[in-house]
GROMACS .gro file of C-alpha atoms in nm:
model
  112
    1ALA     CA    1   0.053  -0.022  -0.001
    2VAL     CA    2   0.114   0.388  -0.044
    3VAL     CA    3   0.074   0.624   0.186
    4SER     CA    4   0.082   0.999   0.106
    5THR     CA    5   0.206   1.211   0.408
    6GLN     CA    6   0.137   1.505   0.454
    7SER     CA    7   0.447   1.613   0.660
    8THR     CA    8   0.733   1.542   0.389
    9GLY     CA    9   0.509   1.567   0.083
   10GLN     CA   10   0.666   1.227   0.063
   11SER     CA   11   0.496   0.907   0.009
   12VAL     CA   12   0.564   0.495   0.202
   13THR     CA   13   0.535   0.225  -0.002
   14VAL     CA   14   0.427  -0.026   0.310
   15THR     CA   15   0.479  -0.430   0.190
   16GLY     CA   16   0.454  -0.663   0.492
   17LYS     CA   17   0.655  -0.552   0.829
   18HIS     CA   18   0.819  -0.252   0.628
   19ALA     CA   19   0.788   0.080   0.546
   20VAL     CA   20   0.997   0.248   0.287
   21ILE     CA   21   1.029   0.576   0.136
   22SER     CA   22   0.810   0.566  -0.229
   23GLY     CA   23   1.035   0.466  -0.543
   24THR     CA   24   1.359   0.430  -0.290
   25ASP     CA   25   1.561   0.136   0.076
   26THR     CA   26   1.461   0.367   0.301
   27LEU     CA   27   1.312   0.337   0.573
   28ALA     CA   28   1.067   0.566   0.642
   29GLY     CA   29   0.866   0.391   0.941
   30SER     CA   30   0.762   0.131   1.153
   31VAL     CA   31   0.412  -0.061   1.067
   32VAL     CA   32   0.470  -0.332   1.367
   33THR     CA   33   0.212  -0.415   1.599
   34MET     CA   34   0.297  -0.308   2.030
   35ASN     CA   35   0.189  -0.710   2.069
   36SER     CA   36   0.456  -0.873   1.845
   37CYS     CA   37   0.675  -0.620   2.002
   38ILE     CA   38   0.654  -0.703   2.322
   39GLN     CA   39   0.628  -1.160   2.157
   40ASN     CA   40   0.955  -1.050   2.028
   41PHE     CA   41   1.103  -0.896   2.342
   42MET     CA   42   0.962  -1.194   2.545
   43LYS     CA   43   1.129  -1.395   2.244
   44ASN     CA   44   1.482  -1.251   2.239
   45SER     CA   45   1.480  -1.157   2.642
   46ARG     CA   46   1.314  -1.501   2.752
   47CYS     CA   47   1.161  -1.236   3.022
   48SER     CA   48   0.752  -1.315   3.164
   49LEU     CA   49   0.498  -1.137   3.047
   50ILE     CA   50   0.484  -0.919   3.297
   51GLU     CA   51   0.809  -0.788   3.246
   52ALA     CA   52   0.714  -0.729   2.872
   53VAL     CA   53   0.446  -0.544   2.909
   54SER     CA   54   0.587  -0.311   3.196
   55CYS     CA   55   0.895  -0.249   2.926
   56ALA     CA   56   0.614  -0.147   2.712
   57THR     CA   57   0.384   0.095   2.893
   58LYS     CA   58   0.537   0.172   3.239
   59HIS     CA   59   0.928   0.233   3.149
   60PRO     CA   60   0.815   0.398   2.845
   61ALA     CA   61   0.576   0.608   3.044
   62GLN     CA   62   0.859   0.689   3.295
   63LEU     CA   63   1.064   0.776   3.071
   64LEU     CA   64   0.838   1.071   2.881
   65LYS     CA   65   0.796   1.209   3.278
   66CYS     CA   66   0.385   1.123   3.171
   67GLU     CA   67   0.338   0.784   3.403
   68ALA     CA   68   0.127   1.064   3.625
   69LEU     CA   69  -0.127   0.937   3.392
   70TYR     CA   70   0.028   0.641   3.140
   71GLY     CA   71   0.195   0.326   3.209
   72THR     CA   72  -0.031   0.195   3.504
   73LEU     CA   73  -0.381   0.152   3.561
   74GLU     CA   74  -0.385   0.304   3.863
   75PHE     CA   75  -0.665   0.538   3.980
   76GLY     CA   76  -0.683   0.856   3.866
   77THR     CA   77  -0.481   0.750   3.503
   78ALA     CA   78  -0.565   0.804   3.203
   79ALA     CA   79  -0.754   0.489   3.153
   80ASP     CA   80  -0.657   0.267   2.794
   81PHE     CA   81  -0.603  -0.112   2.791
   82VAL     CA   82  -0.621  -0.340   2.605
   83ILE     CA   83  -0.750  -0.758   2.657
   84ILE     CA   84  -0.478  -1.014   2.580
   85ASP     CA   85  -0.481  -1.383   2.506
   86SER     CA   86  -0.236  -1.622   2.627
   87ASP     CA   87  -0.080  -1.586   2.256
   88ILE     CA   88  -0.067  -1.191   2.301
   89ASN     CA   89  -0.342  -1.183   2.096
   90VAL     CA   90  -0.562  -0.833   2.184
   91LEU     CA   91  -0.912  -0.927   2.185
   92ALA     CA   92  -1.017  -0.581   2.264
   93THR     CA   93  -0.943  -0.213   2.318
   94PHE     CA   94  -1.022   0.040   2.631
   95ILE     CA   95  -0.912   0.401   2.572
   96GLY     CA   96  -1.050   0.652   2.829
   97GLY     CA   97  -1.236   0.375   2.943
   98ASP     CA   98  -1.387   0.392   2.649
   99CYS     CA   99  -1.408   0.009   2.449
  100VAL     CA  100  -1.293   0.098   2.076
  101PHE     CA  101  -1.227  -0.316   1.925
  102VAL     CA  102  -1.370  -0.556   2.005
  103SER     CA  103  -1.177  -0.861   1.830
  104ASP     CA  104  -1.477  -1.152   1.670
  105LYS     CA  105  -1.251  -1.426   1.877
  106TYR     CA  106  -1.350  -1.202   2.234
  107ILE     CA  107  -1.714  -1.174   2.141
  108SER     CA  108  -1.718  -1.534   2.085
  109VAL     CA  109  -1.588  -1.540   2.464
  110ILE     CA  110  -1.815  -1.309   2.579
  111LYS     CA  111  -2.187  -1.477   2.492
  112SER     CA  112  -2.055  -1.816   2.545
   0.00000   0.00000   0.00000
């Protein structure tokens, strides 16, 4: 797929997990999903799911100095979170406590 970017005026070609400036081999960013990053991190570091999720959520929020609102589910935070299965597939996504995505797999689990 070719995507036009307004900030640079250049088009980006996305093929699988790769995004390049159209007509070149120059990387233009990433299209990898967070759950696949967590899976890859766990595989390569041999850490637990809890440690990997913390590395993807809590630690970046601390680094960016926004941990008062993001990175945890403490009272008063943004309440952005996902529900995942044992294979780290996203079943549902919540932003500000509101459900914004539900997978077909999760709907079938809820109904049973």
